[in-house]
Tab-separated table of C-alpha atoms and ligand atoms in Angstrom:
chain	number	residue	atom	x	y	z
A	1	UNK	CA	8.216	6.904	-17.195
A	2	UNK	CA	7.102	3.910	-15.197
A	3	UNK	CA	7.120	3.898	-11.425
A	4	UNK	CA	5.834	1.463	-8.778
A	5	UNK	CA	3.763	2.308	-5.768
A	6	UNK	CA	2.545	0.760	-2.851
A	7	UNK	CA	5.056	-1.102	-0.951
A	8	UNK	CA	6.422	1.569	0.844
A	9	UNK	CA	10.183	0.739	-0.382
A	10	UNK	CA	10.699	4.183	-0.304
A	11	UNK	CA	10.486	3.635	3.728
A	12	UNK	CA	14.491	3.325	4.299
A	13	UNK	CA	15.034	7.106	3.702
A	14	UNK	CA	10.893	8.673	4.033
A	15	UNK	CA	7.565	7.192	3.543
A	16	UNK	CA	5.255	7.050	0.884
A	17	UNK	CA	3.321	9.304	-0.160
A	18	UNK	CA	-0.825	9.216	-1.136
A	19	UNK	CA	-0.790	8.042	-4.532
A	20	UNK	CA	-2.091	11.236	-5.607
A	21	UNK	CA	0.805	13.408	-4.850
A	22	UNK	CA	2.323	11.423	-7.496
A	23	UNK	CA	0.092	12.563	-10.179
A	24	UNK	CA	1.004	16.354	-10.143
A	25	UNK	CA	3.773	16.687	-12.071
A	26	UNK	CA	5.386	15.248	-15.332
A	27	UNK	CA	7.916	12.960	-14.055
A	28	UNK	CA	6.220	9.632	-14.531
A	29	UNK	CA	3.577	8.331	-17.193
A	30	UNK	CA	2.445	4.928	-15.484
A	31	UNK	CA	2.062	4.542	-11.831
A	32	UNK	CA	2.155	0.583	-11.209
A	33	UNK	CA	-0.124	-0.250	-7.847
A	34	UNK	CA	1.719	-3.123	-6.516
A	35	UNK	CA	0.391	-5.195	-5.247
A	36	UNK	CA	-2.536	-7.512	-5.422
A	37	UNK	CA	-0.955	-10.476	-3.261
A	38	UNK	CA	-3.422	-13.372	-2.983
A	39	UNK	CA	-5.713	-14.435	-6.201
A	40	UNK	CA	-8.027	-16.748	-4.098
A	41	UNK	CA	-8.297	-15.646	-0.860
A	42	UNK	CA	-11.525	-15.594	1.891
A	43	UNK	CA	-14.700	-15.246	0.097
A	44	UNK	CA	-12.898	-16.938	-3.462
A	45	UNK	CA	-11.724	-13.160	-3.646
A	46	UNK	CA	-8.185	-11.802	-4.090
A	47	UNK	CA	-6.296	-9.723	-1.575
A	48	UNK	CA	-4.414	-6.471	-2.242
A	49	UNK	CA	-1.618	-4.991	0.007
A	50	UNK	CA	-0.496	-1.673	-0.570
A	51	UNK	CA	1.645	-1.492	2.583
A	52	UNK	CA	0.538	2.171	4.671
A	53	UNK	CA	-1.353	3.374	1.593
A	54	UNK	CA	-4.803	1.730	2.459
A	55	UNK	CA	-4.923	2.264	6.346
A	56	UNK	CA	-8.281	3.846	6.078
A	57	UNK	CA	-9.560	0.840	4.527
A	58	UNK	CA	-11.846	-2.067	5.773
A	59	UNK	CA	-12.811	-5.522	4.482
A	60	UNK	CA	-15.238	-6.135	2.187
A	61	UNK	CA	-17.491	-8.876	4.672
A	62	UNK	CA	-16.650	-12.314	4.650
A	63	UNK	CA	-13.475	-11.394	2.427
A	64	UNK	CA	-9.801	-10.098	3.486
A	65	UNK	CA	-10.034	-7.907	0.194
A	66	UNK	CA	-9.560	-4.249	1.193
A	67	UNK	CA	-11.759	-1.490	-0.023
A	68	UNK	CA	-9.344	1.503	-0.497
A	69	UNK	CA	-11.380	5.032	-0.623
A	70	UNK	CA	-8.444	7.317	-0.397
A	71	UNK	CA	-7.089	5.436	-3.379
A	72	UNK	CA	-10.235	5.230	-5.343
A	73	UNK	CA	-10.368	8.843	-5.059
A	74	UNK	CA	-6.537	9.140	-6.032
A	75	UNK	CA	-7.024	6.948	-9.152
A	76	UNK	CA	-9.461	9.850	-10.652
A	77	UNK	CA	-7.207	12.701	-9.702
A	78	UNK	CA	-4.399	10.902	-11.424
A	79	UNK	CA	-6.183	9.876	-14.615
A	80	UNK	CA	-7.461	13.278	-14.786
A	81	UNK	CA	-4.150	14.695	-14.452
A	82	UNK	CA	-3.212	12.286	-17.531
A	83	UNK	CA	-1.530	9.416	-15.638
A	84	UNK	CA	-2.292	5.861	-16.284
A	85	UNK	CA	-2.563	3.850	-13.516
A	86	UNK	CA	-2.113	-0.029	-13.637
A	87	UNK	CA	-2.541	-2.630	-10.725
A	88	UNK	CA	0.213	-5.042	-10.369
A	89	UNK	CA	-0.716	-8.813	-9.318
A	90	UNK	CA	2.045	-11.030	-7.866
A	91	UNK	CA	4.896	-9.997	-6.030
A	92	UNK	CA	7.854	-10.807	-4.170
A	93	UNK	CA	5.803	-12.615	-1.621
A	94	UNK	CA	2.056	-13.527	-1.536
A	95	UNK	CA	0.390	-16.508	-2.518
A	96	UNK	CA	-0.470	-16.461	-6.410
A	97	UNK	CA	-0.850	-18.837	-8.994
A	98	UNK	CA	-3.097	-21.045	-10.910
A	99	UNK	CA	-3.609	-24.718	-10.513
A	100	UNK	CA	-5.156	-24.762	-14.509
A	101	UNK	CA	-6.246	-22.733	-17.307
A	102	UNK	CA	-10.067	-23.008	-16.184
A	103	UNK	CA	-9.004	-21.420	-12.526
A	104	UNK	CA	-7.176	-18.834	-14.785
A	105	UNK	CA	-9.713	-17.713	-16.654
A	106	UNK	CA	-12.190	-17.373	-14.067
A	107	UNK	CA	-9.830	-15.151	-12.282
A	108	UNK	CA	-9.601	-13.008	-15.659
A	109	UNK	CA	-13.173	-12.428	-15.005
A	110	UNK	CA	-12.963	-11.853	-11.210
A	111	UNK	CA	-10.345	-9.436	-12.152
A	112	UNK	CA	-12.134	-7.292	-14.720
A	113	UNK	CA	-15.271	-6.830	-12.424
A	114	UNK	CA	-13.041	-5.784	-9.400
A	115	UNK	CA	-10.889	-3.321	-11.248
A	116	UNK	CA	-11.536	-2.982	-14.592
A	117	UNK	CA	-14.619	-2.472	-16.652
A	118	UNK	CA	-16.992	-4.770	-14.853
A	119	UNK	CA	-19.395	-4.642	-12.277
A	120	UNK	CA	-19.424	-6.184	-8.941
A	121	UNK	CA	-20.421	-5.522	-5.079
A	122	UNK	CA	-16.927	-5.744	-3.874
A	123	UNK	CA	-14.654	-2.824	-5.839
A	124	UNK	CA	-11.924	-1.820	-3.536
A	125	UNK	CA	-11.499	1.396	-5.832
A	126	UNK	CA	-15.170	1.844	-6.239
A	127	UNK	CA	-16.190	3.260	-9.544
A	128	UNK	CA	-12.642	3.787	-10.583
A	129	UNK	CA	-11.298	1.521	-13.329
A	130	UNK	CA	-7.472	1.200	-13.602
A	131	UNK	CA	-5.917	1.575	-17.195
A	132	UNK	CA	-4.079	-1.515	-17.053
A	133	UNK	CA	-2.840	-4.946	-15.511
A	134	UNK	CA	0.596	-5.847	-14.656
A	135	UNK	CA	1.989	-9.443	-14.193
A	136	UNK	CA	5.100	-9.503	-11.297
A	137	UNK	CA	4.803	-13.257	-10.859
A	138	UNK	CA	7.934	-14.491	-8.688
A	139	UNK	CA	7.006	-17.549	-7.593
A	140	UNK	CA	4.572	-20.569	-7.611
A	141	UNK	CA	4.367	-22.258	-11.502
A	142	UNK	CA	3.996	-20.511	-14.976
A	143	UNK	CA	0.589	-22.405	-15.419
A	144	UNK	CA	-2.377	-20.472	-16.668
A	145	UNK	CA	-0.842	-16.980	-17.291
A	146	UNK	CA	-1.384	-17.165	-20.823
A	147	UNK	CA	-5.036	-17.788	-20.597
A	148	UNK	CA	-5.688	-15.210	-17.827
A	149	UNK	CA	-3.874	-12.939	-20.036
A	150	UNK	CA	-6.304	-13.684	-23.264
A	151	UNK	CA	-9.524	-13.999	-21.259
A	152	UNK	CA	-8.868	-10.608	-19.579
A	153	UNK	CA	-7.685	-9.174	-23.060
A	154	UNK	CA	-10.963	-9.881	-24.393
A	155	UNK	CA	-12.861	-8.065	-22.027
A	156	UNK	CA	-10.570	-4.834	-22.720
A	157	UNK	CA	-10.882	-5.365	-26.226
A	158	UNK	CA	-15.042	-5.075	-25.874
A	159	UNK	CA	-14.160	-1.890	-23.654
A	160	UNK	CA	-11.828	-0.391	-26.311
A	161	UNK	CA	-14.154	2.087	-27.132
A	162	UNK	CA	-14.673	3.223	-23.587
A	163	UNK	CA	-10.849	3.347	-22.845
A	164	UNK	CA	-7.806	1.576	-24.192
A	165	UNK	CA	-6.103	-0.548	-21.440
A	166	UNK	CA	-2.812	-2.320	-21.112
A	167	UNK	CA	-1.120	-5.253	-20.095
A	168	UNK	CA	2.455	-5.568	-18.975
A	169	UNK	CA	4.762	-8.079	-17.692
A	170	UNK	CA	7.597	-7.772	-15.119
A	171	UNK	CA	10.116	-10.617	-16.000
A	172	UNK	CA	13.283	-10.604	-14.510
A	173	UNK	CA	16.364	-10.183	-17.056
A	174	UNK	CA	17.796	-14.007	-17.103
A	175	UNK	CA	16.205	-15.515	-19.857
A	176	UNK	CA	14.022	-17.463	-20.132
A	177	UNK	CA	11.637	-16.628	-17.145
A	178	UNK	CA	10.949	-19.359	-15.242
A	179	UNK	CA	7.198	-17.669	-14.999
A	180	UNK	CA	6.311	-15.666	-17.563
A	181	UNK	CA	8.368	-16.784	-20.702
A	182	UNK	CA	5.153	-18.941	-21.799
A	183	UNK	CA	2.842	-16.207	-21.091
A	184	UNK	CA	4.724	-13.808	-23.230
A	185	UNK	CA	5.423	-16.180	-26.430
A	186	UNK	CA	1.703	-16.890	-26.491
A	187	UNK	CA	-0.411	-13.924	-25.115
A	188	UNK	CA	-0.469	-10.536	-26.224
A	189	UNK	CA	1.420	-8.150	-23.826
A	190	UNK	CA	1.994	-4.561	-24.268
A	191	UNK	CA	4.717	-3.660	-22.363
A	192	UNK	CA	7.710	-5.599	-20.317
A	193	UNK	CA	9.060	-3.768	-17.478
A	194	UNK	CA	12.022	-5.796	-17.265
A	195	UNK	CA	13.677	-6.159	-13.786
A	196	UNK	CA	17.279	-5.222	-14.895
A	197	UNK	CA	18.328	-5.246	-11.042
A	198	UNK	CA	19.254	-8.179	-8.356
A	199	UNK	CA	20.373	-10.361	-10.990
A	200	UNK	CA	23.906	-11.035	-13.101
A	201	UNK	CA	22.249	-9.892	-16.102
A	202	UNK	CA	21.287	-5.969	-14.602
A	203	UNK	CA	21.933	-2.960	-15.737
A	204	UNK	CA	24.895	-2.309	-13.039
A	205	UNK	CA	26.786	-4.595	-15.523
A	206	UNK	CA	26.512	-2.054	-18.390
A	207	UNK	CA	29.491	-1.238	-20.337
A	208	UNK	CA	29.826	1.185	-23.278
A	209	UNK	CA	31.534	-1.191	-25.205
A	210	UNK	CA	28.392	-3.041	-25.069
A	211	UNK	CA	29.618	-6.291	-24.576
A	212	UNK	CA	28.632	-7.288	-20.869
A	213	UNK	CA	26.535	-9.589	-18.749
A	214	UNK	CA	23.524	-6.708	-19.186
A	215	UNK	CA	21.377	-8.105	-21.773
A	216	UNK	CA	18.910	-5.707	-22.978
A	217	UNK	CA	20.047	-6.752	-26.473
A	218	UNK	CA	18.610	-10.397	-25.977
A	219	UNK	CA	15.266	-8.655	-24.817
A	220	UNK	CA	15.103	-6.352	-27.421
A	221	UNK	CA	15.464	-9.856	-29.977
A	222	UNK	CA	13.009	-11.891	-27.626
A	223	UNK	CA	10.485	-8.754	-28.202
A	224	UNK	CA	10.814	-8.665	-31.755
A	225	UNK	CA	11.182	-12.110	-32.774
A	226	UNK	CA	9.747	-14.572	-30.098
A	227	UNK	CA	7.058	-12.490	-28.247
A	228	UNK	CA	3.526	-13.035	-29.197
A	229	UNK	CA	3.237	-9.408	-29.305
A	230	UNK	CA	6.283	-8.654	-31.832
A	231	UNK	CA	5.449	-4.679	-31.378
A	232	UNK	CA	5.753	-4.982	-27.270
A	233	UNK	CA	7.824	-2.448	-26.085
A	234	UNK	CA	10.824	-3.225	-23.371
A	235	UNK	CA	11.176	-1.066	-20.810
A	236	UNK	CA	14.936	-0.429	-18.894
A	237	UNK	CA	13.618	-1.868	-15.140
A	238	UNK	CA	16.251	-0.190	-12.394
A	239	UNK	CA	15.991	0.255	-8.733
A	240	UNK	CA	15.345	4.025	-7.922
A	241	UNK	CA	17.751	4.423	-5.423
A	242	UNK	CA	20.659	2.301	-3.779
A	243	UNK	CA	18.624	0.693	-1.396
A	244	UNK	CA	15.433	-0.067	-3.282
A	245	UNK	CA	17.307	-3.430	-4.480
A	246	UNK	CA	20.415	-5.500	-3.635
A	247	UNK	CA	22.306	-4.695	-7.059
A	248	UNK	CA	21.660	-2.716	-10.049
A	249	UNK	CA	21.428	0.645	-8.843
A	250	UNK	CA	23.342	3.055	-10.953
A	251	UNK	CA	23.727	6.800	-10.606
A	252	UNK	CA	21.933	9.211	-12.448
A	253	UNK	CA	24.623	10.389	-14.933
A	254	UNK	CA	25.494	6.294	-15.890
A	255	UNK	CA	21.907	6.292	-16.237
A	256	UNK	CA	21.601	8.787	-18.817
A	257	UNK	CA	24.160	7.725	-20.754
A	258	UNK	CA	22.778	3.820	-21.059
A	259	UNK	CA	19.237	5.240	-21.552
A	260	UNK	CA	20.390	7.225	-24.790
A	261	UNK	CA	22.343	4.030	-25.752
A	262	UNK	CA	19.711	1.752	-25.571
A	263	UNK	CA	17.054	4.719	-27.560
A	264	UNK	CA	19.511	4.730	-30.352
A	265	UNK	CA	20.326	0.965	-30.503
A	266	UNK	CA	17.155	-1.041	-29.930
A	267	UNK	CA	14.001	-0.284	-31.584
A	268	UNK	CA	11.841	-2.076	-28.814
A	269	UNK	CA	13.017	0.269	-26.287
A	270	UNK	CA	9.814	1.840	-24.905
A	271	UNK	CA	11.033	4.018	-21.475
A	272	UNK	CA	12.423	3.349	-18.025
A	273	UNK	CA	10.827	1.909	-15.099
A	274	UNK	CA	11.595	1.977	-11.479
A	275	UNK	CA	11.245	-0.072	-9.181
A	276	UNK	CA	9.204	2.480	-6.020
A	277	UNK	CA	8.189	6.393	-6.387
A	278	UNK	CA	10.649	8.927	-5.503
B	1	NAG	C1	-8.555	-27.049	-11.719
B	1	NAG	O1	-8.101	-26.643	-10.420
B	1	NAG	C2	-9.272	-26.665	-9.568
B	1	NAG	C3	-8.512	-26.504	-8.183
B	1	NAG	O2	-7.565	-27.335	-7.884
B	1	NAG	C4	-10.249	-27.733	-9.557
B	1	NAG	O3	-11.217	-27.173	-8.405
B	1	NAG	C5	-10.717	-27.792	-10.688
B	1	NAG	O4	-11.526	-29.099	-11.019
B	1	NAG	C6	-9.544	-28.008	-12.044
B	1	NAG	N1	-10.475	-27.818	-13.014
B	1	NAG	C7	-10.131	-28.680	-14.240
B	1	NAG	C8	-11.045	-28.261	-15.422
B	1	NAG	O5	-9.284	-29.449	-14.587
């Protein structure tokens, strides 16, 4: 079970709690901090935005990069409770992307030093090291993402003796994905958190007969035959409430049926991703 956290999308019916409060029970395995919204900002450093969750933060000098002490502490708490914490890059708004592969390679080094196992004076989460990185690319171009993933994975592989880290992508369900298909077919992702919502191929189109526009079957085929990592796992991405996305919400009984069907039909099925914590 994967949950996105950080954009206060729960706002429609409440307010997001501190990260640590989602790490006390067994309802989720991976929490994805969303988002790193700008790649090359002031001082050539990125920008992050977690809505209300970094209101105790301040910018590092000469940058618009927030230092988030509460999130830093909460990452430690969550990891101690067995949760994996990913940082998501991109999102529905923001200013991100690469002009070329050399920028992508440079940025992989920056991300590693700021949030991964590298070193920097400007680490937003202090000594905490995230467990993975997620690409939720919804704008710009596809340029550089394969290079970015490959370079980042080089660092992760060197660090594997300290801890195993992961890379995920969050494409939308229509295929091919405008921004990530190139990277998914030429660089190594562990997980695809596919957004089966806000689209004609969403989970709301599922029917028991399996002849519908809901296209998990295409993603299963993609993962096993076209994906660079043919063992990559596909997650069923759903909105966590009827106000979390424009379309795609299904009630829990329907979702339960869908999950059991996917689990018994598709070997690439990895689990469920929910857009925002509940
Ligand atoms: C890549 O793009 C950046 C920014 O536009 C530019 O400064 C740099 O010269 C480019 N590098 C290559 C190798 O094309």
